Each structure stands twice: as C-alpha cells, then as structure tokens.
Amino acid sequence: MVPLSWYLILGAVLFVVGIAGVLLRRNVLIVLLSLELMLNSVNINLVAFSHFFGDFRGQIIAIFVIAITAAEVAVALGVLVALVRNKATLEVDEVTIMKG
Amino acid sequence: MEQAFFLLIATVAVGAGIMVVAARNPTHSAMALMVCFVQVAAVFLLLRSPILAVIQMFVYVGAVIILFLFVIMMLDVQAEARTRFLKKGVTVTIVGICLLGGEMLALLLGSDLLFAQSANLLPDQMSSVGGLGEILFTEYLFPFEVASVILLTALVGAIILTRQAEEGR
C-alpha cells in the first residue's frame, strides 16, 4: 500500500520540473512539452485523491483535463505552425508581435 | 512490493521529466516526455483506475506526442538546437523555482491532518469502470457535452489557423 503523500510528492516534483521547463527554456516546443508535463502532474494529484477518498469525481475531472489538453495541443501546434511560417523562429523571446 | 514498484516508476518518471527540460534536441524531449507519460499511466494503474491509464496511453502517448513529433518533423529543429540554451537572467527564476518546490514539499510533508484523515478510508472498492461511467453520463453529462463542443471547436480552429497561413503566402 503506497501512502497518499508519495503520490502527491511525485506530482509536486513533476510540476516543479515542468515549471522549470516553461520558465527557463527558450524553445517554444519545449515550453509546450513542459506544459503537458505540468498538466499530467495535476492529473496524478486528482486521481490520487480520487482513489484515497473513494470518490469517482476526481477521475472524471482528470478525464476532462485530458480532453481539454488534447484540444489545447491541437490549437497550440496550429498557432505554432502558423507562427513559424510567418516569423521563422522557434524562440519565445523573439515572438513580440503583440508587444508582450 | 507495491511501494517498490512505485519508487521505480516515480524515479523513471522524474528522470524522464528532467530529460524533457534538459535535452537540447526537441525530438529527444518529446521521446523523454513519452517515457514520462507511460510512467504516469503506470501510476494510474497503481491507483486502481485502469480506464484513466488506457486514456492516458491513447490520448497522450498515441495522439499528443505523435502530433508533437509531426510538428517537430515539419520544422527545422537543427538550427534551433544550435542556438543558446537558456534565457537571459535565469538566476532569479531558478531561485523562484527552488522556493516554490521547497514550499510545496514542505507543505506536503508537514500536513499530518490530511494524511491522518485519508488513512481511515477504504480505497479498494472503486476499481470498477461502471461506476465511473454512471457518474460521468448522469451527473457530469453537461460538462461532457461541453467538452465535445470544445474539441470540435479546437479541430476547426486548428484547420483554419494553418490554412490561413498557407493562403497568406
């Protein structure tokens, strides 16, 4: 029997690794991949609580998170392809069209 | 036994996650992320939710990573791999990330109340997919439909985004 805290610590560690990827790397592809990693770590938390509290709702929220992630990846990669065609760069620092 | 499996899975998952961030080539990052997703599916199996493990394998490993690999294949990643690795001024960011990670771990390790509460429950009665489907298709039917509309919108949006870029040339 694995204690609940182990799952939560695994989720927290993966989340921090994902944040490091989003904040430190310059390649927009790596930023998107790290975003996926963060969403997955949140899913681990949801399913762990669902299992340990005996409630299905955590798993249902995790299923919704997965569905929305699929939509997000499709749109994000479409934006990325359009961006690379217009700008020919993959670096997040050089995408300043909207003065962000 | 289960704890040993968990430790093995967690070690591989964290190692693959660090590979995602540290790899210079985006292809290697995507492959490392695939390894990490398989480990997360194994964690879902340890948590007795087989349907989520299957969805994880189908959606993430089967669809998302393959989509990423297709986009990486279409783009020129070799030029990108030669450029500078990190952003400018990373020390503040690294300190912030370390603070955040330490805070999360301290909160998790220090919260005895939560774990004392969850230790009393009997978690072994909900490995059935039927109960999950029953709640999903009755109580959560409206969010389910909304999710399908969101997926359709994303599909149309992705097609329109890439087509406009082609016509603009």
Coordinates of C-alpha atoms in Angstrom, one line a residue:
Chain A
M1 CA 0.0 0.0 0.0
V2 CA 1.6 3.2 -1.1
P3 CA 0.8 6.2 1.1
L4 CA -1.1 9.2 -0.4
S5 CA 1.8 11.6 0.3
W6 CA 4.1 9.7 -2.1
Y7 CA 1.8 10.3 -5.0
L8 CA 1.4 14.0 -4.0
I9 CA 5.2 14.4 -3.8
L10 CA 5.6 12.8 -7.2
G11 CA 3.0 15.2 -8.6
A12 CA 4.7 18.2 -6.9
V13 CA 8.2 17.2 -8.2
L14 CA 6.9 16.7 -11.8
F15 CA 5.1 20.1 -11.6
V16 CA 8.2 21.9 -10.5
V17 CA 10.2 20.2 -13.3
G18 CA 7.5 21.4 -15.7
I19 CA 7.6 25.0 -14.4
A20 CA 11.4 25.0 -14.8
G21 CA 10.9 23.9 -18.4
V22 CA 8.4 26.6 -19.1
L23 CA 10.3 29.4 -17.4
L24 CA 13.9 28.5 -18.3
R25 CA 13.9 27.2 -21.9
R26 CA 13.7 29.4 -24.9
N27 CA 12.4 26.9 -27.4
V28 CA 8.6 27.2 -27.8
L29 CA 8.3 23.4 -28.5
I30 CA 10.0 22.6 -25.1
V31 CA 7.7 25.1 -23.4
L32 CA 4.6 23.3 -24.8
L33 CA 6.0 19.9 -23.8
S34 CA 6.7 21.1 -20.3
L35 CA 3.1 22.4 -20.1
E36 CA 1.9 18.9 -20.9
L37 CA 4.1 17.6 -18.1
M38 CA 2.6 20.1 -15.6
L39 CA -1.0 19.0 -16.6
N40 CA 0.0 15.4 -16.1
S41 CA 1.3 16.1 -12.6
V42 CA -2.0 17.7 -11.7
N43 CA -3.8 14.6 -13.1
I44 CA -1.7 12.4 -10.7
N45 CA -2.9 14.5 -7.8
L46 CA -6.6 14.3 -8.9
V47 CA -6.5 10.6 -9.4
A48 CA -4.6 10.0 -6.1
F49 CA -7.2 11.9 -4.1
S50 CA -10.0 10.2 -6.0
H51 CA -8.6 6.8 -5.1
F52 CA -7.8 7.6 -1.4
F53 CA -11.1 9.3 -0.7
G54 CA -13.2 6.8 -2.6
D55 CA -14.8 9.3 -4.9
F56 CA -15.1 9.0 -8.7
R57 CA -15.3 12.7 -9.3
G58 CA -11.5 13.2 -9.2
Q59 CA -11.1 10.7 -12.1
I60 CA -13.9 12.5 -14.0
I61 CA -12.1 15.8 -13.6
A62 CA -8.9 14.1 -14.8
I63 CA -10.7 12.8 -17.9
F64 CA -11.9 16.4 -18.6
V65 CA -8.4 17.7 -18.1
I66 CA -7.1 15.2 -20.7
A67 CA -9.9 16.2 -23.2
I68 CA -9.2 19.9 -22.8
T69 CA -5.4 19.2 -23.1
A70 CA -6.0 17.4 -26.4
A71 CA -7.9 20.5 -27.7
E72 CA -5.2 22.8 -26.4
V73 CA -2.4 20.9 -28.1
A74 CA -4.2 20.9 -31.4
V75 CA -4.7 24.7 -31.3
A76 CA -1.2 25.4 -29.9
L77 CA 0.5 23.4 -32.6
G78 CA -1.7 25.1 -35.2
V79 CA -0.6 28.5 -33.9
L80 CA 3.0 27.3 -33.8
V81 CA 3.0 26.2 -37.4
A82 CA 1.4 29.5 -38.5
L83 CA 4.0 31.4 -36.4
V84 CA 6.9 29.6 -37.8
R85 CA 5.6 30.2 -41.4
N86 CA 5.3 33.9 -40.7
K87 CA 8.3 34.6 -38.4
A88 CA 10.7 31.6 -39.0
T89 CA 11.7 31.4 -35.3
L90 CA 11.1 29.0 -32.5
E91 CA 12.4 31.2 -29.7
V92 CA 9.8 32.6 -27.2
D93 CA 11.9 35.8 -26.7
E94 CA 11.6 36.8 -30.3
V95 CA 7.9 36.5 -30.7
T96 CA 7.0 40.0 -29.7
I97 CA 4.3 40.8 -32.3
M98 CA 1.8 41.7 -29.6
K99 CA 4.3 43.7 -27.6
G100 CA 4.1 41.3 -24.7
Chain B
M1 CA 6.1 -4.8 -3.3
E2 CA 3.8 -2.0 -4.5
Q3 CA 6.0 0.6 -2.8
A4 CA 9.0 -0.8 -4.7
F5 CA 7.1 -0.6 -8.0
F6 CA 6.0 3.0 -7.1
L7 CA 9.6 4.0 -6.4
L8 CA 10.8 2.5 -9.6
I9 CA 8.1 4.2 -11.6
A10 CA 8.5 7.6 -9.9
T11 CA 12.3 7.5 -10.4
V12 CA 11.9 6.9 -14.1
A13 CA 9.1 9.5 -14.4
V14 CA 11.2 12.2 -12.7
G15 CA 14.3 11.3 -14.6
A16 CA 12.3 11.5 -17.9
G17 CA 10.8 14.8 -16.8
I18 CA 14.2 16.3 -16.2
M19 CA 15.3 14.9 -19.6
V20 CA 12.4 16.8 -21.2
V21 CA 13.7 20.1 -19.8
A22 CA 17.4 19.4 -20.2
A23 CA 17.5 17.8 -23.6
R24 CA 18.9 20.1 -26.3
N25 CA 17.1 18.5 -29.2
P26 CA 13.3 18.8 -29.2
T27 CA 13.0 15.3 -30.6
H28 CA 14.7 13.9 -27.6
S29 CA 12.5 16.0 -25.3
A30 CA 9.4 14.5 -27.0
M31 CA 10.7 11.0 -26.6
A32 CA 11.5 11.6 -22.9
L33 CA 8.0 13.0 -22.4
M34 CA 6.6 9.8 -24.0
V35 CA 8.5 7.8 -21.4
C36 CA 7.2 10.0 -18.7
F37 CA 3.6 9.6 -19.9
V38 CA 3.9 5.8 -19.9
Q39 CA 5.2 6.0 -16.3
V40 CA 2.2 8.2 -15.4
A41 CA -0.1 5.6 -16.9
A42 CA 1.5 3.1 -14.7
V43 CA 0.9 5.3 -11.7
F44 CA -2.8 5.4 -12.7
L45 CA -2.7 1.6 -12.7
L46 CA -1.2 1.6 -9.2
L47 CA -4.1 4.0 -8.2
R48 CA -6.6 1.3 -9.4
S49 CA -8.0 3.5 -12.2
P50 CA -7.4 1.4 -15.4
I51 CA -9.7 3.4 -17.6
L52 CA -7.5 6.5 -17.0
A53 CA -4.4 4.6 -17.7
V54 CA -5.9 3.5 -21.1
I55 CA -7.0 7.0 -21.9
Q56 CA -3.5 8.3 -20.9
M57 CA -1.9 5.8 -23.3
F58 CA -4.3 6.5 -26.2
V59 CA -4.6 10.3 -25.9
Y60 CA -1.1 11.4 -24.7
V61 CA 1.2 8.7 -26.0
G62 CA -0.8 7.9 -29.1
A63 CA -2.1 11.3 -30.1
V64 CA -0.3 14.2 -28.4
I65 CA 3.3 13.0 -28.6
I66 CA 2.8 11.9 -32.2
L67 CA 1.3 15.3 -33.1
F68 CA 4.4 16.9 -31.5
L69 CA 6.7 14.7 -33.4
F70 CA 5.0 15.5 -36.7
V71 CA 5.3 19.2 -36.0
I72 CA 9.0 18.8 -35.0
M73 CA 9.5 16.9 -38.2
M74 CA 7.9 19.7 -40.3
L75 CA 10.0 22.4 -38.6
D76 CA 13.7 23.0 -38.8
V77 CA 14.9 21.9 -35.3
Q78 CA 18.6 21.5 -36.2
A79 CA 19.0 25.3 -36.4
E80 CA 17.2 25.6 -33.1
A81 CA 19.4 23.0 -31.4
R82 CA 22.5 25.1 -32.1
T83 CA 21.1 28.3 -30.5
R84 CA 21.5 29.5 -26.9
F85 CA 20.1 27.0 -24.4
L86 CA 18.6 29.2 -21.7
K87 CA 17.0 32.6 -21.4
K88 CA 18.8 35.6 -20.1
G89 CA 18.8 36.3 -16.3
V90 CA 18.0 32.8 -15.1
T91 CA 19.3 33.1 -11.6
V92 CA 16.2 34.8 -10.2
T93 CA 14.0 32.3 -12.0
I94 CA 16.0 29.3 -10.6
V95 CA 15.8 30.8 -7.1
G96 CA 12.0 31.2 -7.5
I97 CA 11.5 27.7 -8.8
C98 CA 13.6 26.3 -5.9
L99 CA 11.5 28.3 -3.4
L100 CA 8.3 27.1 -5.0
G101 CA 9.4 23.4 -4.9
G102 CA 10.6 23.7 -1.3
E103 CA 7.3 25.3 -0.3
M104 CA 5.3 22.6 -2.0
L105 CA 7.3 19.7 -0.4
A106 CA 7.3 21.4 3.0
L107 CA 3.5 21.8 2.8
L108 CA 3.0 18.1 1.7
L109 CA 5.4 16.7 4.3
G110 CA 4.1 18.9 7.1
S111 CA 0.4 18.3 6.6
D112 CA -0.3 15.5 9.0
L113 CA -4.0 16.3 9.2
L114 CA -4.7 15.4 5.6
F115 CA -2.9 12.1 5.7
A116 CA -4.4 11.1 9.1
Q117 CA -7.8 11.8 7.5
S118 CA -7.2 9.8 4.4
A119 CA -5.7 6.8 6.2
N120 CA -9.0 5.8 7.7
L121 CA -10.8 5.3 4.4
L122 CA -11.1 2.1 2.4
P123 CA -9.9 2.8 -1.1
D124 CA -10.1 -0.7 -2.6
Q125 CA -13.8 -0.6 -3.6
M126 CA -13.7 1.6 -6.6
S127 CA -11.8 -0.1 -9.4
S128 CA -14.9 -0.5 -11.5
V129 CA -15.3 1.3 -14.7
G130 CA -19.1 1.0 -14.5
G131 CA -19.4 3.4 -11.5
L132 CA -17.2 5.9 -13.2
G133 CA -19.3 5.8 -16.4
E134 CA -22.5 6.1 -14.4
I135 CA -21.4 9.3 -12.8
L136 CA -19.9 10.7 -16.0
F137 CA -23.0 10.1 -18.0
T138 CA -25.6 11.3 -15.4
E139 CA -24.2 13.9 -13.1
Y140 CA -21.5 15.2 -15.4
L141 CA -23.4 14.9 -18.7
F142 CA -23.5 18.6 -19.4
P143 CA -19.7 19.1 -18.9
F144 CA -19.2 16.0 -21.1
E145 CA -21.2 17.6 -23.9
V146 CA -19.3 20.9 -23.4
A147 CA -16.0 19.1 -23.7
S148 CA -17.1 17.5 -27.0
V149 CA -18.1 21.0 -28.4
I150 CA -14.7 22.3 -27.2
L151 CA -12.9 19.5 -29.0
L152 CA -14.9 20.2 -32.2
T153 CA -14.0 24.0 -31.9
A154 CA -10.4 23.2 -31.5
L155 CA -10.5 20.9 -34.5
V156 CA -12.0 23.6 -36.7
G157 CA -9.7 26.3 -35.2
A158 CA -6.6 24.3 -35.9
I159 CA -7.6 23.7 -39.5
I160 CA -8.4 27.4 -40.0
L161 CA -5.2 28.6 -38.4
T162 CA -3.0 26.5 -40.6
R163 CA -5.0 27.2 -43.8
Q164 CA -4.9 31.0 -43.4
A165 CA -1.1 30.8 -43.1
E166 CA -0.9 29.0 -46.4
E167 CA -3.2 31.4 -48.2
G168 CA -1.3 34.4 -46.8
R169 CA 1.9 33.4 -48.6

